[in-house]
C-alpha cells in the first residue's frame, strides 16, 4: 500500500471523520460567536457614545450665549466642575453662522477638518441633528461628531458641532478581536484532539466487534461477541450479530447434518442394489434367484428415487418454483384410496388402520400435494406405532372447512421435540425405527400453509400422537390469489 493510499484510507476512517466534524463544527461556531460578539460590542459602544454625545451637545448649548462679539462660552471659571466640563466640551467643537462660515473651532476640529459650508447649510436647513464619524488625519484617531442647529436667546441661528474621540472604544474592540482570533486556533486544535479522543473511545467497541467477526470462520460459527451491557446501540448491534451467528450456525449445522444424512440415506439403498445386482451377476443360478435379486435391487432403486424426489421437492419449494395446480377434488375419495394403500404396510407392521370418512368432501386443492401430505402423515403414524397399535384417520367437512385427523397409539413425541418436528431435517433422535430425512413434516406444514390451512399436533410420549389438519374447502374465486410461501419461511 502506498503512502497516499494509506493516507486516503486514514481519512476515510470513521474516527478521522468524526474528529473532523468536531473541528468543523467548533470552527463554525467560534466564527459565528466571534461575529455576534463583535457586532454586539460595536453596536453597544456606538449607542452609548451617541447618547453621551447628545447629552454633551445639550450641555454645550447651555454654556453658549451670544455676547457683543458674537457667540461665546459662559461659565463660572472658579467652579472646578464647570470649568472641567467646558474645557472638555471645547476640545472638539466648532461654531458656524447661517451662511456656513466657521466662527469658532478647536485645534482638534481643525485637524479633523472644518465642515464645508454646503454641509453646514443643509444641516441648518433641515434642522435635524447629524452624527458622523471622522478621522483626525494627523493622529489617525477617529472622532464621533454630533452637529445641529443652535438658536440663542435672541433667536440667532448657529451651527454647533462637538465631537468625542472613539479611539478607546476601537481599542477595546480591536483588543477583543485580537485575543479572540488568537484563541480560535487553540480551541480548534483542542477540539480536534478532544474529537479524536472521544471518537476513538466511542469506536473502540466497534473495532473489537470487527476483530471478533474477523476471527469467525465456518468452523467457529458458534463464537459469540461478548456483550458490553452498556444498553447502547452497539450492544444492540452485537446482539443482532450474535443472533445472526446463532441462526447461521444452526443453518450450517443443519446443512452439515443434511449432507451426512443424505449420504447415509443414499448409501444404504445403493449398497443394497449393488449387492443384489452382484448376486444376480455372479452367484444366482436359478431364474427365481435372479428374480429375487433383481426385485431387491429394484426396491433399493425405488428408495433412491424417493429420496431424490424429496430433495427435488425441497429445492423447488425453497426456490419458489413449486406452484400449486388446484382443481376440484374429492378429498373423501382420495383419503379412502390412501388408507387402502397404507393397509399393506400397516398390516406388515401389525398395526390396525381404520378410517372414518364421509361419502364425499369436495375441496379446491392440488391433488399431488394433498396426497403427499396425507401419505406423509399416515406413513409416519404407521412407522412410529408398534405392533398391536392403532392408527385412525378421520375426515369431516362442515362445508367451509375440512378437518382431517390422523391419530395413532404409537411412541409419541416428547414435549422438548414437539415444537421442532415441522422444521426441515428435524428428526427426533433414537425414535427412528427406519431412518427418514426429517423432511416429511416440513413438507406437510408447507403444503397445508400453501392451501391456506393449519396443522396442529398433540402428543404424549409412549401414548400416541394426533395430527389435526384444517383446510378451507375453498372455491376457485376465494383462492385464486393464493401464492404458496417458500418452505424456507417455516425455518426459524
Ligand atoms: P422423518 O422422515 O424422520 O419421519 P418427519 O419430518 O416426517 O421426518 O418427522 C419428523 C420427526 O417427527 C420424526 O423424526 C419423528 O421422530 C417424529 N414424528 C413424526 N410423526 C410421528 C408420529 N406419528 N409419532 C411419533 N413421532 C413422530
Tab-separated table of N, CA, C and O in Angstrom, residues 334-443:
chain	number	residue	atom	x	y	z
A	334	UNK	N	-59.979	-39.554	-2.104
A	334	UNK	CA	-58.525	-39.627	-2.014
A	334	UNK	C	-58.121	-40.284	-0.691
A	334	UNK	O	-57.237	-41.156	-0.652
A	335	UNK	N	-58.757	-39.891	0.420
A	335	UNK	CA	-58.403	-40.435	1.728
A	335	UNK	C	-58.663	-41.938	1.759
A	335	UNK	O	-57.863	-42.721	2.276
A	336	UNK	N	-59.810	-42.334	1.150
A	336	UNK	CA	-60.148	-43.779	1.127
A	336	UNK	C	-59.056	-44.551	0.393
A	336	UNK	O	-58.562	-45.563	0.885
A	337	UNK	N	-58.639	-44.035	-0.786
A	337	UNK	CA	-57.593	-44.717	-1.574
A	337	UNK	C	-56.296	-44.820	-0.791
A	337	UNK	O	-55.628	-45.853	-0.782
A	338	UNK	N	-55.938	-43.722	-0.128
A	338	UNK	CA	-54.655	-43.713	0.579
A	338	UNK	C	-54.674	-44.672	1.764
A	338	UNK	O	-53.695	-45.371	2.041
A	339	UNK	N	-55.826	-44.708	2.455
A	339	UNK	CA	-55.943	-45.656	3.587
A	339	UNK	C	-55.787	-47.075	3.050
A	339	UNK	O	-55.076	-47.904	3.632
A	340	UNK	N	-56.435	-47.302	1.931
A	340	UNK	CA	-56.357	-48.602	1.277
A	340	UNK	C	-54.883	-48.975	1.003
A	340	UNK	O	-54.427	-50.055	1.358
A	341	UNK	N	-54.180	-48.007	0.380
A	341	UNK	CA	-52.764	-48.253	0.050
A	341	UNK	C	-51.936	-48.543	1.280
A	341	UNK	O	-51.017	-49.364	1.247
A	342	UNK	N	-52.232	-47.841	2.357
A	342	UNK	CA	-51.402	-47.985	3.560
A	342	UNK	C	-51.768	-49.211	4.383
A	342	UNK	O	-51.115	-49.486	5.394
A	343	UNK	N	-52.851	-49.910	3.971
A	343	UNK	CA	-53.220	-51.117	4.726
A	343	UNK	C	-52.076	-52.136	4.681
A	343	UNK	O	-51.797	-52.794	5.675
A	344	UNK	N	-51.389	-52.205	3.537
A	344	UNK	CA	-50.338	-53.233	3.377
A	344	UNK	C	-49.183	-53.001	4.366
A	344	UNK	O	-48.886	-53.867	5.192
A	345	UNK	N	-48.566	-51.796	4.351
A	345	UNK	CA	-47.505	-51.597	5.352
A	345	UNK	C	-48.012	-51.682	6.781
A	345	UNK	O	-47.307	-52.163	7.670
A	346	UNK	N	-49.286	-51.244	7.014
A	346	UNK	CA	-49.822	-51.291	8.380
A	346	UNK	C	-49.915	-52.739	8.841
A	346	UNK	O	-49.492	-53.093	9.951
A	347	UNK	N	-50.467	-53.573	7.969
A	347	UNK	CA	-50.597	-54.996	8.324
A	347	UNK	C	-49.232	-55.609	8.546
A	347	UNK	O	-49.005	-56.357	9.500
A	348	UNK	N	-48.281	-55.219	7.651
A	348	UNK	CA	-46.933	-55.771	7.775
A	348	UNK	C	-46.351	-55.436	9.142
A	348	UNK	O	-45.557	-56.194	9.699
A	349	UNK	N	-46.767	-54.308	9.683
A	349	UNK	CA	-46.210	-53.888	10.980
A	349	UNK	C	-47.092	-54.303	12.141
A	349	UNK	O	-46.775	-54.041	13.298
A	350	UNK	N	-48.205	-54.941	11.828
A	350	UNK	CA	-49.113	-55.383	12.884
A	350	UNK	C	-49.903	-54.235	13.479
A	350	UNK	O	-50.274	-54.244	14.650
A	351	UNK	N	-50.171	-53.224	12.673
A	351	UNK	CA	-50.902	-52.049	13.158
A	351	UNK	C	-52.273	-52.041	12.500
A	351	UNK	O	-52.411	-52.332	11.314
A	352	UNK	N	-53.317	-51.708	13.317
A	352	UNK	CA	-54.657	-51.685	12.744
A	352	UNK	C	-54.962	-50.270	12.243
A	352	UNK	O	-54.875	-49.304	13.016
A	353	UNK	N	-55.284	-50.195	10.955
A	353	UNK	CA	-55.529	-48.876	10.347
A	353	UNK	C	-57.010	-48.745	10.057
A	353	UNK	O	-57.584	-49.537	9.313
A	354	UNK	N	-57.657	-47.759	10.697
A	354	UNK	CA	-59.098	-47.587	10.475
A	354	UNK	C	-59.362	-46.201	9.898
A	354	UNK	O	-58.517	-45.307	10.009
A	355	UNK	N	-60.555	-46.052	9.305
A	355	UNK	CA	-60.880	-44.760	8.694
A	355	UNK	C	-62.334	-44.396	8.940
A	355	UNK	O	-63.194	-45.263	8.990
A	356	UNK	N	-62.566	-43.096	9.114
A	356	UNK	CA	-63.932	-42.602	9.268
A	356	UNK	C	-64.064	-41.434	8.291
A	356	UNK	O	-63.633	-40.309	8.570
A	357	UNK	N	-64.632	-41.750	7.104
A	357	UNK	CA	-64.605	-40.780	6.002
A	357	UNK	C	-66.016	-40.580	5.467
A	357	UNK	O	-66.735	-41.565	5.255
A	358	UNK	N	-66.457	-39.329	5.247
A	358	UNK	CA	-67.805	-39.125	4.691
A	358	UNK	C	-67.867	-39.556	3.220
A	358	UNK	O	-66.822	-39.803	2.614
A	359	UNK	N	-69.075	-39.611	2.695
A	359	UNK	CA	-69.237	-40.102	1.320
A	359	UNK	C	-68.469	-39.224	0.340
A	359	UNK	O	-67.814	-39.713	-0.579
A	360	UNK	N	-68.538	-37.918	0.571
A	360	UNK	CA	-67.841	-37.030	-0.366
A	360	UNK	C	-67.408	-35.750	0.364
A	360	UNK	O	-68.075	-35.308	1.299
A	361	UNK	N	-66.276	-35.199	-0.035
A	361	UNK	CA	-65.796	-33.940	0.566
A	361	UNK	C	-65.003	-33.209	-0.515
A	361	UNK	O	-63.837	-33.491	-0.739
A	362	UNK	N	-65.670	-32.264	-1.194
A	362	UNK	CA	-65.017	-31.596	-2.331
A	362	UNK	C	-64.161	-30.423	-1.824
A	362	UNK	O	-64.597	-29.614	-1.002
A	363	UNK	N	-62.973	-30.400	-2.357
A	363	UNK	CA	-62.052	-29.332	-1.953
A	363	UNK	C	-61.328	-28.839	-3.210
A	363	UNK	O	-61.117	-29.612	-4.152
A	364	UNK	N	-60.988	-27.560	-3.213
A	364	UNK	CA	-60.251	-26.999	-4.345
A	364	UNK	C	-58.775	-26.979	-3.938
A	364	UNK	O	-58.352	-26.135	-3.137
A	365	UNK	N	-58.017	-27.961	-4.450
A	365	UNK	CA	-56.643	-28.092	-3.966
A	365	UNK	C	-55.783	-28.819	-4.991
A	365	UNK	O	-56.280	-29.320	-5.995
A	366	UNK	N	-54.467	-28.865	-4.684
A	366	UNK	CA	-53.519	-29.545	-5.554
A	366	UNK	C	-53.484	-31.031	-5.196
A	366	UNK	O	-53.062	-31.406	-4.095
A	367	UNK	N	-53.922	-31.863	-6.122
A	367	UNK	CA	-54.070	-33.299	-5.838
A	367	UNK	C	-52.762	-33.915	-5.340
A	367	UNK	O	-52.732	-34.562	-4.288
A	368	UNK	N	-51.680	-33.671	-6.090
A	368	UNK	CA	-50.409	-34.340	-5.767
A	368	UNK	C	-49.925	-33.934	-4.381
A	368	UNK	O	-49.513	-34.769	-3.572
A	369	UNK	N	-50.035	-32.637	-4.086
A	369	UNK	CA	-49.523	-32.165	-2.791
A	369	UNK	C	-50.384	-32.665	-1.632
A	369	UNK	O	-49.862	-33.058	-0.590
A	370	UNK	N	-51.710	-32.676	-1.832
A	370	UNK	CA	-52.587	-33.144	-0.747
A	370	UNK	C	-52.347	-34.638	-0.504
A	370	UNK	O	-52.298	-35.107	0.639
A	371	UNK	N	-52.151	-35.374	-1.592
A	371	UNK	CA	-51.846	-36.801	-1.453
A	371	UNK	C	-50.544	-36.980	-0.678
A	371	UNK	O	-50.447	-37.804	0.236
A	372	UNK	N	-49.557	-36.149	-1.044
A	372	UNK	CA	-48.247	-36.232	-0.383
A	372	UNK	C	-48.405	-35.943	1.107
A	372	UNK	O	-47.820	-36.601	1.964
A	373	UNK	N	-49.224	-34.962	1.423
A	373	UNK	CA	-49.419	-34.565	2.820
A	373	UNK	C	-50.058	-35.708	3.619
A	373	UNK	O	-49.555	-36.105	4.672
A	374	UNK	N	-51.147	-36.282	3.077
A	374	UNK	CA	-51.834	-37.363	3.814
A	374	UNK	C	-50.920	-38.587	3.918
A	374	UNK	O	-50.824	-39.227	4.976
A	375	UNK	N	-50.218	-38.896	2.812
A	375	UNK	CA	-49.313	-40.048	2.823
A	375	UNK	C	-48.236	-39.901	3.880
A	375	UNK	O	-47.918	-40.846	4.604
A	376	UNK	N	-47.670	-38.700	3.960
A	376	UNK	CA	-46.634	-38.446	4.964
A	376	UNK	C	-47.159	-38.697	6.360
A	376	UNK	O	-46.516	-39.357	7.175
A	377	UNK	N	-48.365	-38.143	6.645
A	377	UNK	CA	-48.920	-38.269	7.999
A	377	UNK	C	-49.269	-39.721	8.304
A	377	UNK	O	-48.971	-40.236	9.397
A	378	UNK	N	-49.888	-40.389	7.316
A	378	UNK	CA	-50.269	-41.802	7.528
A	378	UNK	C	-49.018	-42.669	7.678
A	378	UNK	O	-48.922	-43.506	8.578
A	379	UNK	N	-48.052	-42.403	6.780
A	379	UNK	CA	-46.804	-43.179	6.784
A	379	UNK	C	-46.099	-43.054	8.128
A	379	UNK	O	-45.677	-44.052	8.724
A	380	UNK	N	-46.002	-41.814	8.627
A	380	UNK	CA	-45.363	-41.590	9.930
A	380	UNK	C	-46.113	-42.317	11.035
A	380	UNK	O	-45.511	-42.972	11.891
A	381	UNK	N	-47.461	-42.171	11.010
A	381	UNK	CA	-48.270	-42.777	12.077
A	381	UNK	C	-48.017	-44.283	12.129
A	381	UNK	O	-47.862	-44.864	13.217
A	382	UNK	N	-47.948	-44.910	10.965
A	382	UNK	CA	-47.719	-46.366	10.933
A	382	UNK	C	-46.285	-46.675	11.371
A	382	UNK	O	-46.038	-47.561	12.195
A	383	UNK	N	-45.350	-45.856	10.822
A	383	UNK	CA	-43.927	-46.101	11.097
A	383	UNK	C	-43.632	-45.998	12.602
A	383	UNK	O	-42.826	-46.757	13.142
A	384	UNK	N	-44.270	-45.039	13.271
A	384	UNK	CA	-43.935	-44.810	14.681
A	384	UNK	C	-44.922	-45.505	15.635
A	384	UNK	O	-45.056	-45.102	16.779
A	385	UNK	N	-45.641	-46.501	15.145
A	385	UNK	CA	-46.549	-47.254	16.026
A	385	UNK	C	-46.091	-48.720	16.064
A	385	UNK	O	-45.801	-49.306	15.016
A	386	UNK	N	-46.014	-49.231	17.296
A	386	UNK	CA	-45.562	-50.625	17.444
A	386	UNK	C	-46.676	-51.596	17.054
A	386	UNK	O	-47.855	-51.224	16.996
A	387	UNK	N	-46.280	-52.846	16.873
A	387	UNK	CA	-47.263	-53.885	16.541
A	387	UNK	C	-48.330	-53.932	17.629
A	387	UNK	O	-48.029	-53.753	18.809
A	388	UNK	N	-49.566	-54.128	17.201
A	388	UNK	CA	-50.678	-54.168	18.162
A	388	UNK	C	-51.310	-52.803	18.356
A	388	UNK	O	-52.378	-52.681	18.969
A	389	UNK	N	-50.669	-51.773	17.818
A	389	UNK	CA	-51.205	-50.417	17.979
A	389	UNK	C	-52.263	-50.103	16.935
A	389	UNK	O	-52.581	-50.936	16.079
A	390	UNK	N	-52.797	-48.857	17.013
A	390	UNK	CA	-53.861	-48.470	16.096
A	390	UNK	C	-53.539	-47.127	15.446
A	390	UNK	O	-52.958	-46.255	16.082
A	391	UNK	N	-53.987	-46.999	14.210
A	391	UNK	CA	-53.896	-45.707	13.524
A	391	UNK	C	-55.276	-45.418	12.962
A	391	UNK	O	-55.889	-46.304	12.366
A	392	UNK	N	-55.771	-44.198	13.224
A	392	UNK	CA	-57.115	-43.885	12.734
A	392	UNK	C	-57.091	-42.588	11.947
A	392	UNK	O	-56.446	-41.621	12.349
A	393	UNK	N	-57.793	-42.622	10.799
A	393	UNK	CA	-57.915	-41.392	10.007
A	393	UNK	C	-59.377	-40.966	10.048
A	393	UNK	O	-60.271	-41.780	9.820
A	394	UNK	N	-59.604	-39.682	10.356
A	394	UNK	CA	-60.981	-39.169	10.362
A	394	UNK	C	-61.044	-37.953	9.455
A	394	UNK	O	-60.169	-37.096	9.524
A	395	UNK	N	-62.083	-37.933	8.639
A	395	UNK	CA	-62.256	-36.755	7.783
A	395	UNK	C	-63.660	-36.225	8.020
A	395	UNK	O	-64.618	-36.997	8.059
A	396	UNK	N	-63.785	-34.933	8.225
A	396	UNK	CA	-65.108	-34.342	8.413
A	396	UNK	C	-65.132	-33.023	7.670
A	396	UNK	O	-64.109	-32.355	7.536
A	397	UNK	N	-66.308	-32.693	7.173
A	397	UNK	CA	-66.416	-31.433	6.434
A	397	UNK	C	-67.627	-30.666	6.931
A	397	UNK	O	-68.700	-31.239	7.112
A	398	UNK	N	-67.469	-29.378	7.204
A	398	UNK	CA	-68.660	-28.601	7.587
A	398	UNK	C	-69.016	-27.625	6.458
A	398	UNK	O	-69.593	-26.578	6.678
A	399	UNK	N	-68.599	-27.965	5.269
A	399	UNK	CA	-68.932	-27.116	4.109
A	399	UNK	C	-67.816	-26.133	3.822
A	399	UNK	O	-67.262	-26.109	2.742
A	400	UNK	N	-67.468	-25.334	4.851
A	400	UNK	CA	-66.439	-24.312	4.628
A	400	UNK	C	-65.048	-24.845	4.932
A	400	UNK	O	-64.056	-24.339	4.417
A	401	UNK	N	-64.990	-25.852	5.785
A	401	UNK	CA	-63.690	-26.320	6.252
A	401	UNK	C	-63.626	-27.843	6.308
A	401	UNK	O	-64.608	-28.494	6.649
A	402	UNK	N	-62.442	-28.372	5.943
A	402	UNK	CA	-62.214	-29.816	6.070
A	402	UNK	C	-61.385	-30.041	7.313
A	402	UNK	O	-60.427	-29.288	7.561
A	403	UNK	N	-61.762	-31.083	8.045
A	403	UNK	CA	-60.979	-31.398	9.244
A	403	UNK	C	-60.486	-32.819	9.099
A	403	UNK	O	-61.273	-33.774	9.029
A	404	UNK	N	-59.151	-32.929	9.007
A	404	UNK	CA	-58.550	-34.241	8.825
A	404	UNK	C	-57.738	-34.560	10.078
A	404	UNK	O	-56.847	-33.785	10.456
A	405	UNK	N	-58.074	-35.678	10.727
A	405	UNK	CA	-57.344	-36.055	11.938
A	405	UNK	C	-56.681	-37.405	11.700
A	405	UNK	O	-57.343	-38.346	11.255
A	406	UNK	N	-55.371	-37.480	11.969
A	406	UNK	CA	-54.663	-38.764	11.863
A	406	UNK	C	-54.051	-39.042	13.228
A	406	UNK	O	-53.215	-38.272	13.714
A	407	UNK	N	-54.545	-40.095	13.827
A	407	UNK	CA	-54.226	-40.348	15.224
A	407	UNK	C	-53.584	-41.718	15.346
A	407	UNK	O	-53.979	-42.634	14.632
A	408	UNK	N	-52.581	-41.843	16.230
A	408	UNK	CA	-52.002	-43.178	16.417
A	408	UNK	C	-51.775	-43.448	17.895
A	408	UNK	O	-51.860	-42.539	18.722
A	409	UNK	N	-51.498	-44.701	18.194
A	409	UNK	CA	-51.202	-45.069	19.582
A	409	UNK	C	-49.730	-45.471	19.677
A	409	UNK	O	-49.370	-46.420	20.341
A	410	UNK	N	-48.920	-44.680	18.961
A	410	UNK	CA	-47.506	-45.047	18.825
A	410	UNK	C	-46.600	-44.509	19.918
A	410	UNK	O	-47.049	-44.252	21.049
A	411	UNK	N	-45.341	-44.283	19.516
A	411	UNK	CA	-44.314	-43.946	20.506
A	411	UNK	C	-44.482	-42.539	21.082
A	411	UNK	O	-43.961	-42.232	22.149
A	412	UNK	N	-45.208	-41.682	20.347
A	412	UNK	CA	-45.414	-40.314	20.839
A	412	UNK	C	-44.140	-39.471	20.679
A	412	UNK	O	-43.074	-39.969	20.308
A	413	UNK	N	-44.298	-38.198	20.970
A	413	UNK	CA	-43.156	-37.277	20.807
A	413	UNK	C	-42.989	-36.507	22.125
A	413	UNK	O	-43.968	-35.972	22.667
A	414	UNK	N	-41.770	-36.462	22.634
A	414	UNK	CA	-41.524	-35.767	23.907
A	414	UNK	C	-41.755	-34.268	23.737
A	414	UNK	O	-41.508	-33.728	22.654
A	415	UNK	N	-42.238	-33.581	24.794
A	415	UNK	CA	-42.559	-32.143	24.690
A	415	UNK	C	-41.377	-31.293	24.182
A	415	UNK	O	-41.591	-30.295	23.508
A	416	UNK	N	-40.139	-31.723	24.497
A	416	UNK	CA	-38.964	-30.957	24.049
A	416	UNK	C	-38.870	-30.908	22.528
A	416	UNK	O	-38.418	-29.922	21.940
A	417	UNK	N	-39.271	-32.028	21.905
A	417	UNK	CA	-39.109	-32.125	20.452
A	417	UNK	C	-40.317	-31.598	19.692
A	417	UNK	O	-40.193	-31.210	18.532
A	418	UNK	N	-41.467	-31.617	20.389
A	418	UNK	CA	-42.719	-31.301	19.693
A	418	UNK	C	-42.689	-29.983	18.903
A	418	UNK	O	-43.138	-29.944	17.752
A	419	UNK	N	-42.141	-28.888	19.489
A	419	UNK	CA	-42.179	-27.625	18.724
A	419	UNK	C	-41.314	-27.643	17.457
A	419	UNK	O	-41.452	-26.762	16.615
A	420	UNK	N	-40.413	-28.624	17.347
A	420	UNK	CA	-39.474	-28.581	16.216
A	420	UNK	C	-39.799	-29.559	15.099
A	420	UNK	O	-39.125	-29.553	14.078
A	421	UNK	N	-40.780	-30.420	15.310
A	421	UNK	CA	-40.919	-31.514	14.344
A	421	UNK	C	-41.294	-31.047	12.939
A	421	UNK	O	-41.090	-31.763	11.982
A	422	UNK	N	-41.810	-29.791	12.831
A	422	UNK	CA	-42.147	-29.305	11.482
A	422	UNK	C	-40.957	-28.620	10.816
A	422	UNK	O	-41.052	-28.174	9.686
A	423	UNK	N	-39.831	-28.509	11.562
A	423	UNK	CA	-38.636	-27.876	10.978
A	423	UNK	C	-37.996	-28.833	9.981
A	423	UNK	O	-38.057	-30.050	10.136
A	424	UNK	N	-37.321	-28.212	8.983
A	424	UNK	CA	-36.631	-29.039	7.991
A	424	UNK	C	-35.565	-29.880	8.664
A	424	UNK	O	-34.867	-29.387	9.561
A	425	UNK	N	-35.401	-31.077	8.232
A	425	UNK	CA	-34.344	-32.004	8.676
A	425	UNK	C	-34.434	-32.381	10.150
A	425	UNK	O	-33.517	-32.954	10.698
A	426	UNK	N	-35.501	-31.957	10.820
A	426	UNK	CA	-35.565	-32.266	12.241
A	426	UNK	C	-36.102	-33.673	12.447
A	426	UNK	O	-37.179	-34.020	11.972
A	427	UNK	N	-35.335	-34.469	13.168
A	427	UNK	CA	-35.779	-35.822	13.496
A	427	UNK	C	-35.582	-36.033	14.973
A	427	UNK	O	-34.591	-35.579	15.548
A	428	UNK	N	-36.550	-36.670	15.562
A	428	UNK	CA	-36.398	-36.960	16.988
A	428	UNK	C	-35.341	-38.056	17.095
A	428	UNK	O	-35.503	-39.113	16.493
A	429	UNK	N	-34.268	-37.783	17.831
A	429	UNK	CA	-33.212	-38.797	17.877
A	429	UNK	C	-33.709	-40.088	18.525
A	429	UNK	O	-34.594	-40.046	19.391
A	430	UNK	N	-33.172	-41.203	18.119
A	430	UNK	CA	-33.412	-42.539	18.681
A	430	UNK	C	-34.823	-43.095	18.429
A	430	UNK	O	-35.042	-44.272	18.562
A	431	UNK	N	-35.777	-42.225	18.080
A	431	UNK	CA	-37.140	-42.737	17.882
A	431	UNK	C	-37.313	-43.331	16.481
A	431	UNK	O	-38.402	-43.726	16.111
A	432	UNK	N	-36.210	-43.366	15.696
A	432	UNK	CA	-36.352	-43.791	14.311
A	432	UNK	C	-36.205	-45.295	14.125
A	432	UNK	O	-35.089	-45.806	14.181
A	433	UNK	N	-37.266	-45.974	13.899
A	433	UNK	CA	-37.092	-47.377	13.579
A	433	UNK	C	-36.484	-47.482	12.171
A	433	UNK	O	-35.621	-48.282	11.905
A	434	UNK	N	-36.964	-46.627	11.293
A	434	UNK	CA	-36.455	-46.615	9.920
A	434	UNK	C	-36.094	-45.156	9.662
A	434	UNK	O	-36.940	-44.260	9.740
A	435	UNK	N	-34.833	-44.917	9.397
A	435	UNK	CA	-34.365	-43.519	9.358
A	435	UNK	C	-34.982	-42.723	8.210
A	435	UNK	O	-35.022	-43.196	7.081
A	436	UNK	N	-35.492	-41.534	8.526
A	436	UNK	CA	-36.008	-40.661	7.469
A	436	UNK	C	-35.079	-39.459	7.349
A	436	UNK	O	-34.084	-39.367	8.052
A	437	UNK	N	-35.469	-38.544	6.441
A	437	UNK	CA	-34.609	-37.374	6.258
A	437	UNK	C	-35.053	-36.191	7.125
A	437	UNK	O	-34.414	-35.163	7.155
A	438	UNK	N	-36.182	-36.354	7.792
A	438	UNK	CA	-36.677	-35.251	8.612
A	438	UNK	C	-37.298	-34.163	7.760
A	438	UNK	O	-37.361	-33.006	8.164
A	439	UNK	N	-37.771	-34.537	6.562
A	439	UNK	CA	-38.352	-33.533	5.671
A	439	UNK	C	-39.864	-33.663	5.560
A	439	UNK	O	-40.558	-32.710	5.230
A	440	UNK	N	-40.353	-34.887	5.877
A	440	UNK	CA	-41.773	-35.179	5.654
A	440	UNK	C	-42.698	-34.145	6.272
A	440	UNK	O	-43.544	-33.562	5.583
A	441	UNK	N	-42.514	-33.865	7.563
A	441	UNK	CA	-43.440	-32.958	8.237
A	441	UNK	C	-43.255	-31.507	7.793
A	441	UNK	O	-44.215	-30.738	7.811
A	442	UNK	N	-42.026	-31.172	7.387
A	442	UNK	CA	-41.877	-29.788	6.914
A	442	UNK	C	-42.619	-29.615	5.590
A	442	UNK	O	-43.192	-28.554	5.330
A	443	UNK	N	-42.675	-30.669	4.777
A	443	UNK	CA	-43.497	-30.603	3.558
A	443	UNK	C	-44.969	-30.506	3.914
A	443	UNK	O	-45.712	-29.738	3.321
